XYZ file of C-alpha atoms in Angstrom:
591
model
C -14.199 43.097 -4.520
C -10.593 40.962 -3.768
C -7.861 43.333 -2.614
C -5.282 42.859 -5.451
C -1.833 41.790 -4.898
C -0.488 44.219 -6.336
C 2.622 45.495 -4.570
C 3.271 42.743 -1.953
C 5.121 39.304 -3.185
C 4.964 36.865 -0.800
C 8.827 36.866 1.263
C 7.786 33.772 3.302
C 5.556 30.391 3.967
C 4.679 30.975 7.060
C 6.041 27.789 9.462
C 9.130 29.583 8.038
C 8.678 32.673 10.468
C 10.598 32.513 12.987
C 13.045 35.114 13.293
C 11.922 38.968 15.250
C 12.840 41.897 13.435
C 12.351 41.101 10.236
C 9.937 42.028 7.699
C 7.518 39.767 5.801
C 4.990 38.992 3.863
C 3.169 35.907 4.129
C 0.283 34.455 2.724
C -2.117 31.242 3.194
C -5.842 30.469 4.362
C -7.306 31.915 7.679
C -6.565 28.418 10.571
C -8.684 30.674 13.205
C -9.483 34.250 14.622
C -9.617 36.013 17.986
C -10.720 38.933 18.660
C -10.066 40.213 21.528
C -11.508 43.864 21.453
C -9.424 46.271 20.559
C -6.308 42.926 19.368
C -7.409 40.675 16.338
C -5.396 37.627 16.436
C -5.347 35.996 12.934
C -3.758 32.239 13.242
C -2.761 32.395 9.097
C -1.488 28.521 6.977
C 0.158 27.297 4.507
C 1.606 24.195 3.204
C 4.716 24.574 6.167
C 2.522 25.248 8.862
C 0.575 28.593 10.466
C 2.067 31.752 12.172
C 0.023 34.239 14.038
C -0.972 38.013 12.603
C -1.086 40.740 15.077
C -4.059 43.393 14.142
C -4.117 46.755 16.978
C -7.150 49.058 16.505
C -5.249 52.090 17.582
C -1.846 51.630 15.183
C -3.977 51.314 12.159
C -8.028 51.723 12.411
C -7.925 50.976 8.820
C -6.342 47.736 8.599
C -7.921 46.299 11.777
C -11.367 46.965 10.550
C -10.614 44.770 7.987
C -8.983 42.048 9.795
C -12.298 42.147 11.817
C -14.186 41.283 8.646
C -12.220 38.230 8.121
C -14.031 34.531 8.736
C -12.282 30.914 8.958
C -10.817 30.095 5.093
C -10.527 33.758 4.029
C -7.600 33.857 1.589
C -5.293 36.576 2.775
C -1.268 38.562 2.288
C 0.415 39.661 4.851
C 3.487 41.895 5.151
C 4.409 43.631 8.415
C 7.087 43.049 10.512
C 7.651 39.852 12.710
C 8.436 40.886 16.905
C 7.946 38.538 20.138
C 5.104 37.499 20.919
C 4.198 38.427 24.552
C 2.449 35.099 25.125
C 4.810 32.291 24.105
C 3.657 28.347 22.407
C 6.708 26.503 22.362
C 4.720 23.359 20.636
C 5.622 24.963 17.633
C 8.500 26.204 15.163
C 6.456 29.409 15.072
C 5.095 30.147 18.519
C 7.437 32.788 19.315
C 6.729 35.571 17.145
C 3.873 37.102 15.472
C 3.167 39.690 12.283
C 2.608 42.956 13.376
C 0.695 43.548 10.078
C 0.443 47.166 8.552
C -0.773 45.905 4.918
C -3.392 43.391 4.952
C -5.473 41.977 1.727
C -7.931 39.594 1.530
C -7.157 38.069 -1.617
C -10.521 35.978 -1.920
C -13.948 35.093 0.969
C -15.512 32.545 1.706
C -18.457 30.304 2.412
C -18.847 28.729 5.337
C -16.962 25.175 4.913
C -18.801 22.290 5.887
C -16.634 20.988 7.933
C -14.117 22.181 10.692
C -10.086 22.407 8.650
C -8.894 20.783 11.321
C -5.929 18.293 12.068
C -8.365 16.256 14.493
C -11.684 15.916 12.628
C -13.996 13.598 12.730
C -16.168 13.987 10.494
C -17.842 11.930 8.237
C -15.058 10.454 5.023
C -17.652 10.398 2.986
C -17.957 14.078 3.537
C -14.535 15.136 3.315
C -14.069 12.926 0.452
C -16.878 15.063 -1.235
C -14.885 17.810 -0.424
C -11.923 16.387 -1.187
C -9.922 20.213 -1.992
C -11.192 20.910 1.390
C -10.242 18.455 2.940
C -6.641 18.540 1.246
C -5.680 21.725 3.570
C -5.980 20.002 6.871
C -2.522 19.587 7.682
C -1.974 15.706 8.315
C -3.451 15.279 5.119
C -1.049 17.821 3.643
C 1.697 16.225 5.783
C 1.248 13.212 3.812
C 0.937 14.077 0.783
C 4.787 16.128 0.877
C 6.033 12.623 2.271
C 4.567 11.088 -0.855
C 6.502 13.882 -2.827
C 9.898 13.242 -0.989
C 9.820 9.807 -1.326
C 9.458 10.020 -4.922
C 11.986 12.248 -4.895
C 14.468 10.330 -2.972
C 13.515 7.731 -5.899
C 14.309 9.449 -8.831
C 17.831 10.469 -7.443
C 18.645 7.138 -5.869
C 17.968 5.331 -9.338
C 19.283 8.144 -11.119
C 22.548 7.784 -9.051
C 22.564 4.655 -9.857
C 22.935 4.384 -13.806
C 19.408 3.676 -14.289
C 17.291 5.743 -17.161
C 13.558 7.090 -16.657
C 11.849 6.137 -20.468
C 8.103 7.430 -20.501
C 5.751 4.499 -22.142
C 2.430 4.445 -23.314
C -0.577 5.156 -21.330
C -3.085 3.895 -24.154
C -1.395 -0.034 -25.979
C -3.016 -3.483 -26.080
C -5.064 -5.603 -24.288
C -2.859 -8.431 -22.812
C -3.817 -10.368 -19.911
C -1.554 -9.478 -16.435
C -4.152 -11.137 -13.569
C -6.835 -7.826 -13.801
C -9.425 -6.722 -16.236
C -7.871 -3.933 -17.954
C -10.103 0.364 -18.254
C -10.707 -0.377 -22.137
C -10.888 2.961 -23.952
C -12.455 3.089 -27.368
C -11.142 3.997 -30.808
C -12.889 6.679 -32.963
C -10.613 6.310 -35.852
C -10.309 2.400 -35.575
C -14.289 1.560 -34.386
C -14.697 -2.016 -32.360
C -11.322 -1.498 -31.129
C -9.874 -0.556 -27.662
C -7.009 0.570 -26.249
C -5.961 -0.649 -22.619
C -4.698 1.530 -20.442
C -1.481 -0.587 -18.518
C -2.309 -2.667 -15.604
C 1.418 -1.919 -15.660
C 4.099 -1.393 -18.234
C 5.585 -4.572 -18.213
C 5.691 -5.844 -21.615
C 6.869 -2.358 -22.869
C 10.206 -2.865 -19.768
C 11.226 -5.478 -21.076
C 11.422 -4.448 -25.149
C 13.401 -1.938 -23.209
C 15.939 -4.430 -22.106
C 15.447 -5.722 -25.838
C 16.478 -2.615 -27.136
C 19.462 -2.452 -24.731
C 19.049 -0.146 -22.582
C 20.348 -1.567 -19.850
C 18.715 -0.419 -16.480
C 15.337 1.228 -17.105
C 12.978 3.149 -14.136
C 9.736 4.767 -14.847
C 7.503 6.219 -11.496
C 4.197 5.169 -13.811
C 1.308 4.927 -13.346
C -1.509 2.033 -13.802
C -4.851 0.720 -14.040
C -6.550 -1.508 -12.704
C -10.206 -2.962 -12.536
C -11.108 -5.052 -9.794
C -11.782 -5.095 -6.434
C -10.877 -2.149 -3.658
C -9.702 -2.409 0.039
C -8.026 0.050 2.328
C -4.576 -1.033 0.247
C -6.000 -0.782 -3.312
C -6.603 1.802 -5.977
C -8.006 1.582 -9.324
C -5.210 3.487 -10.365
C -2.131 3.889 -8.685
C 1.505 4.704 -8.825
C 4.876 1.813 -8.916
C 8.201 2.538 -9.509
C 9.090 0.357 -12.327
C 12.778 -1.016 -12.763
C 14.093 -3.161 -15.110
C 17.971 -4.484 -15.263
C 20.238 -6.472 -17.430
C 22.866 -8.792 -17.328
C 22.153 -8.951 -13.599
C 20.660 -12.221 -11.934
C 17.928 -12.199 -8.754
C 20.240 -11.077 -6.644
C 21.630 -7.995 -8.175
C 18.060 -7.032 -8.289
C 17.489 -7.321 -4.776
C 21.063 -5.829 -3.586
C 20.001 -2.886 -6.072
C 16.087 -2.025 -4.123
C 17.860 -3.328 -0.854
C 19.394 -0.246 -1.453
C 17.275 1.995 -2.043
C 14.729 1.097 0.754
C 17.908 2.131 3.175
C 18.370 5.404 1.116
C 14.459 6.134 0.809
C 13.514 5.370 4.771
C 17.144 7.290 5.767
C 16.689 10.287 4.331
C 12.812 10.439 5.118
C 11.990 9.354 8.579
C 16.064 8.616 9.520
C 15.403 5.183 10.320
C 18.237 2.428 9.756
C 17.760 -0.383 7.787
C 19.970 -3.172 7.924
C 20.964 -4.473 4.708
C 21.349 -7.547 3.739
C 17.055 -7.776 4.244
C 16.341 -10.949 5.959
C 14.865 -14.195 3.110
C 12.049 -16.411 3.598
C 11.461 -19.291 0.510
C 7.063 -19.291 0.181
C 6.588 -22.058 2.037
C 9.046 -21.049 5.429
C 6.649 -18.041 5.056
C 2.903 -19.877 4.610
C 4.487 -22.704 7.316
C 5.308 -20.411 9.839
C 2.771 -16.786 9.319
C 0.207 -18.753 6.700
C 0.727 -15.828 4.740
C 2.826 -15.209 1.624
C 3.883 -11.555 2.851
C 4.208 -12.207 6.723
C 4.392 -9.449 9.407
C 7.234 -10.743 11.126
C 7.380 -7.541 14.409
C 5.606 -10.085 16.435
C 5.698 -13.616 17.315
C 2.682 -15.878 17.547
C 4.176 -18.486 14.757
C 2.838 -21.278 13.479
C 3.856 -25.071 14.787
C 3.345 -28.008 13.488
C 1.544 -30.438 15.681
C 0.725 -33.321 14.181
C 3.514 -35.831 15.345
C 2.664 -35.211 19.146
C -1.543 -35.340 18.650
C -1.684 -38.428 15.372
C -2.451 -41.039 18.318
C -5.015 -38.692 20.328
C -8.612 -40.525 20.049
C -10.218 -36.770 19.370
C -12.072 -37.410 15.851
C -11.471 -33.726 14.133
C -7.496 -34.617 14.221
C -7.699 -38.047 13.090
C -9.997 -36.982 10.167
C -7.643 -34.457 9.387
C -4.408 -36.357 9.648
C -6.834 -39.601 7.568
C -7.402 -36.741 4.927
C -3.883 -35.956 4.134
C -3.464 -33.026 6.223
C -2.412 -31.427 9.153
C -2.737 -29.892 13.291
C -1.328 -27.052 13.863
C -0.890 -23.937 16.156
C -0.288 -21.237 17.584
C 0.969 -20.176 21.422
C -0.452 -16.846 22.010
C 1.969 -15.714 24.943
C -0.011 -13.957 27.876
C -3.433 -14.133 25.597
C -4.977 -15.743 28.532
C -5.909 -13.299 30.354
C -7.451 -11.495 27.633
C -9.098 -14.208 26.120
C -12.195 -15.238 27.491
C -14.026 -18.075 26.114
C -15.902 -15.237 24.833
C -13.573 -14.140 22.973
C -12.676 -17.269 22.510
C -15.947 -18.170 20.518
C -15.462 -15.032 18.521
C -12.315 -16.087 17.330
C -14.192 -19.396 16.612
C -16.941 -18.008 14.205
C -13.906 -15.605 12.379
C -12.058 -18.979 11.655
C -14.660 -20.361 10.404
C -15.759 -17.433 8.421
C -11.891 -18.307 6.639
C -12.990 -21.763 6.075
C -12.008 -23.458 8.906
C -14.629 -26.687 10.751
C -13.574 -24.522 14.209
C -10.572 -23.665 16.174
C -9.636 -26.174 19.243
C -7.847 -24.226 22.189
C -6.018 -24.442 25.309
C -6.457 -22.252 27.707
C -3.980 -21.944 30.596
C -5.054 -19.552 33.566
C -4.492 -20.562 36.537
C -4.937 -24.185 35.351
C -4.989 -25.660 31.402
C -8.375 -25.389 30.579
C -9.058 -27.441 27.068
C -11.443 -27.053 24.913
C -10.918 -31.309 23.767
C -9.710 -32.457 27.357
C -12.071 -35.471 27.974
C -10.615 -37.073 24.438
C -7.099 -37.035 26.185
C -4.657 -40.175 28.113
C -3.011 -38.793 30.828
C 0.047 -36.959 30.008
C -1.249 -35.776 26.105
C -1.623 -32.400 27.525
C 1.222 -31.784 28.831
C 2.835 -33.241 25.618
C 0.898 -30.669 22.780
C 1.855 -27.614 25.984
C 5.219 -28.296 26.180
C 5.472 -28.863 21.998
C 4.410 -26.037 21.655
C 6.204 -24.230 24.284
C 2.958 -22.996 26.616
C 2.851 -22.102 30.280
C 0.895 -20.135 32.232
C -0.723 -17.212 31.240
C -0.881 -18.766 27.245
C -3.811 -19.420 24.998
C -2.826 -22.492 22.583
C -5.333 -21.781 19.459
C -5.484 -25.370 17.332
C -6.438 -25.880 14.016
C -7.143 -29.371 12.063
C -8.021 -29.661 8.281
C -6.431 -29.263 4.828
C -2.459 -27.393 5.512
C -4.234 -24.845 2.949
C -6.968 -23.974 5.421
C -4.988 -24.220 8.356
C -2.459 -22.328 7.155
C -4.488 -19.587 6.262
C -6.787 -19.482 9.572
C -3.889 -19.763 11.605
C -2.593 -16.844 9.687
C -5.361 -14.864 10.016
C -5.825 -15.227 13.802
C -1.911 -14.789 14.690
C -2.709 -10.975 13.142
C -5.615 -10.514 15.187
C -3.949 -12.117 18.188
C -0.799 -9.439 17.690
C -3.260 -6.515 17.123
C -6.097 -7.513 19.971
C -2.755 -7.641 22.720
C -0.721 -5.103 21.207
C 1.982 -6.407 20.207
C 2.578 -5.214 17.082
C 5.449 -2.273 17.441
C 4.165 0.373 15.492
C 7.561 1.490 14.651
C 9.849 -1.409 13.061
C 10.147 -1.572 10.164
C 10.663 -5.144 9.022
C 11.480 -5.647 4.808
C 11.582 -9.209 3.989
C 11.994 -10.966 0.717
C 9.836 -14.004 0.456
C 11.263 -16.387 -2.206
C 10.737 -19.588 -4.458
C 7.781 -18.401 -5.236
C 4.939 -21.597 -6.915
C 5.424 -21.049 -10.590
C 0.988 -23.144 -10.974
C -1.335 -22.376 -8.231
C -5.031 -24.812 -9.108
C -8.042 -22.941 -9.479
C -10.608 -25.009 -7.708
C -13.680 -23.496 -9.920
C -12.312 -25.264 -13.053
C -9.575 -27.967 -11.462
C -6.529 -26.743 -13.489
C -2.702 -25.398 -12.758
C -3.074 -21.348 -13.908
C 0.305 -19.359 -14.077
C 0.050 -17.074 -10.331
C 2.402 -14.561 -12.053
C 2.586 -13.167 -15.651
C 3.609 -15.579 -18.429
C 7.206 -14.186 -18.742
C 8.349 -14.994 -15.608
C 11.678 -17.237 -15.335
C 10.974 -21.139 -13.965
C 14.025 -21.763 -12.095
C 16.197 -24.288 -13.818
C 15.698 -27.069 -11.809
C 12.000 -27.234 -12.772
C 11.752 -27.239 -15.856
C 12.126 -30.726 -16.397
C 8.381 -31.345 -15.097
C 7.770 -27.958 -16.040
C 4.569 -29.829 -18.202
C 4.663 -32.727 -15.467
C 3.955 -32.234 -11.880
C 3.232 -28.756 -11.874
C 2.964 -28.150 -7.968
C 6.345 -28.492 -8.004
C 7.748 -26.424 -10.139
C 9.166 -23.403 -8.403
C 9.170 -19.310 -10.194
C 12.486 -17.305 -10.098
C 10.458 -14.973 -8.705
C 10.410 -13.069 -5.683
C 8.209 -10.687 -3.761
C 9.381 -7.501 -1.547
C 7.312 -7.469 1.687
C 6.913 -4.776 4.427
C 4.998 -4.917 7.909
C 2.841 -7.936 6.885
C 1.789 -5.626 3.323
C 3.475 -6.507 -0.110
C 5.325 -4.006 -1.816
C 6.944 -5.305 -4.553
C 6.774 -8.865 -6.617
C 9.746 -9.218 -9.183
C 11.537 -11.905 -10.816
C 13.818 -12.782 -13.901
C 12.153 -12.892 -17.314
C 11.972 -15.938 -20.060
C 14.653 -14.178 -22.850
C 14.815 -18.408 -24.721
C 12.248 -18.114 -26.825
C 12.062 -21.943 -27.078
C 11.284 -22.128 -23.647
C 8.755 -19.250 -23.679
C 6.959 -20.899 -26.575
C 7.029 -24.053 -24.467
C 5.506 -21.657 -20.760
C 2.581 -20.501 -23.155
C 1.856 -24.316 -23.929
C 1.952 -25.189 -20.324
C -0.512 -22.586 -20.122
C -2.949 -23.652 -22.566
C -2.697 -20.728 -25.282
C -2.980 -21.922 -28.893
C -0.565 -20.766 -31.343
C -3.185 -17.908 -32.340
C -3.860 -17.197 -28.978
C -0.375 -16.814 -28.598
C 0.202 -14.477 -31.584
C -3.423 -12.517 -31.331
C -1.798 -11.517 -27.126
C 1.836 -11.226 -27.384
C 3.238 -12.197 -30.819
C 4.425 -7.978 -31.058
C 6.857 -9.677 -28.150
C 7.473 -12.830 -28.954
C 8.894 -11.626 -32.232
C 10.775 -9.434 -30.666
C 12.721 -12.813 -28.756
C 13.691 -13.956 -32.229
C 16.557 -10.643 -32.499
C 18.014 -12.073 -28.713
C 17.576 -10.708 -25.745
C 19.801 -10.396 -22.508
C 19.930 -11.928 -19.256
C 16.801 -9.156 -17.310
C 14.224 -8.906 -15.103
C 12.166 -6.490 -12.832
C 10.527 -4.687 -9.866
C 7.201 -2.914 -9.631
C 7.556 -1.466 -6.227
C 4.275 0.339 -4.629
C 4.772 3.563 -4.164
C 1.500 4.601 -2.921
C 1.590 1.511 -0.178
C 5.035 2.458 0.385
C 4.100 5.756 1.690
C 0.866 4.767 3.456
C 3.395 2.546 5.569
C 5.932 4.983 6.388
C 2.938 7.810 6.706
C 1.836 5.741 9.711
C -1.504 6.244 7.080
C -4.857 3.235 7.394
C -5.926 3.453 3.624
C -4.441 4.734 0.306
C -6.850 7.196 -0.006
C -4.605 8.745 3.197
C -1.999 9.528 0.409
C -3.381 9.910 -2.346
C -4.984 13.518 -3.312
C -8.088 12.189 -5.836
C -8.730 8.656 -4.241
C -11.596 6.408 -5.178
C -13.766 4.432 -2.957
C -14.470 0.663 -3.429
C -16.955 1.227 -5.944
C -14.630 2.946 -7.988
C -16.524 6.140 -8.241
C -14.355 9.658 -6.631
C -17.133 11.378 -4.827
C -15.655 14.611 -5.598
C -16.445 15.438 -9.252
C -19.012 12.268 -9.302
C -16.942 10.562 -12.211
C -17.059 8.097 -13.100
C -20.041 9.514 -15.478
C -23.447 9.480 -18.674
C -21.722 10.562 -22.471
C -24.019 12.169 -24.091
C -25.396 9.877 -27.471
C -23.737 12.154 -29.830
C -20.306 11.930 -28.058
C -20.640 7.314 -28.132
C -22.318 7.385 -31.781
C -18.792 9.161 -33.073
C -17.310 5.981 -31.237
C -19.543 3.373 -32.829
C -20.741 2.855 -29.326
C -24.590 2.201 -28.026
C -24.830 1.785 -23.861
C -27.015 -0.990 -22.799
C -27.256 -0.596 -19.198
C -27.475 -4.152 -17.622
C -29.379 -4.708 -13.964
C -26.670 -5.761 -11.513
């Protein structure tokens, strides 16, 4: 039977016991035990750190006997005097002292855990997720979860100080198209009808602006039924904000202040503002990505003019088809990238959709994969165009612009990581502006919205909204950090007639507009102030600030790639009686 806590009240967390001479009571988990015969040392662990407990068989034989019965992960409370350690450990905060225990309570005994609770665990992640409640006892995860809490705390403080009101929006709402599949909730009362879990609070926060609340903030839970990856979970938290009587620059300036504050308070890192800006077109042309990592070079360069007269069919066909020839200069890459390594890059490029890569590897002398097609001076011209010199590797792609840019953008990142030129302790924020309003759907041969349908087009683009969709730009922007998209934002359409025109440009009928967005359209008839907003991914921000590899490392109970949770084994079947109440019968389709 477990001991009682009666008569003991915790006075200190383990990591706060640093001064000799005081009487303390601590509680925690047994991290490790060393039995030296007449002396036992127990390292006790809680969320603040560890402290060493000391037991002596001569001072208190009964307490010593109880200590000798303890094992890893037992839950203990201990009372005693803090004394100086004979063998000091200067690497930890509590390493100069220990607690000489005169009262020990075993509050709970533990089975032998399925894996050792240590910081640098190399145990299979699947097993750790199955026993997530044990995995969460490890110091790295506890550090991450606590930092995530601190980020949330600073977030609230900053926006409160800047006049924002925190308002909760519904978790059960009408299903509206927002780019991903909804998670649906069947209604018992209204059988055959469904609520949806919000992909974002988008519509409600716009309604709050119409209602006159001016500055709204919420740490909002969002849900999207989409394929998962390292920086995506089916449920996530968004720092959601909306502002009235502002323009894009006002919103961006406010968020820059938040970024500056959170990095300074949490990490003591100074983020200079204003943050740099790149248009979407410039980002794609220079980095091959709309979320570029600007911590290193290897920028894409257009060499179409330089190679237009070269008699090489790969280049000529690309240019004749309206494409381009572009290159990246991997500085000092020739030593690392052997022919075998270059072949791997070529295969990767083909996997993206390119026909391949041409290259110039300049070790002792320039070795060019298409040298036989070159006349005198042409190789030198290409090298000059990309500023290549001895030791460099030039990688060239020729195809449609979309293929070339996406290919070289991905290859650039691979090379940056392979050459270890991406500084870990650098935080490059970047605004991507003037986003395309529409994107082309190759499968259906049509233009579709690149953003939610309430996004405002730039004023100069409104006149050709119906006639030239390719060149319509949105009053929309992304916030990017080190190659990760943290946030999207935009100004919203507040003009009823323009909103109607927008729906029509997206191919929606009056019946569809009314069915999906009728309540919002009606709200705009009663006048709305100019407004816009953003949603900043709290989980992604925490992942980068914690230097974590995955969102799973900053989420207490994450899902895995198939959107299941290994610990609780959800999703799980529901009995027929529960389904019958909802008027639902399950028809499982084979995959």
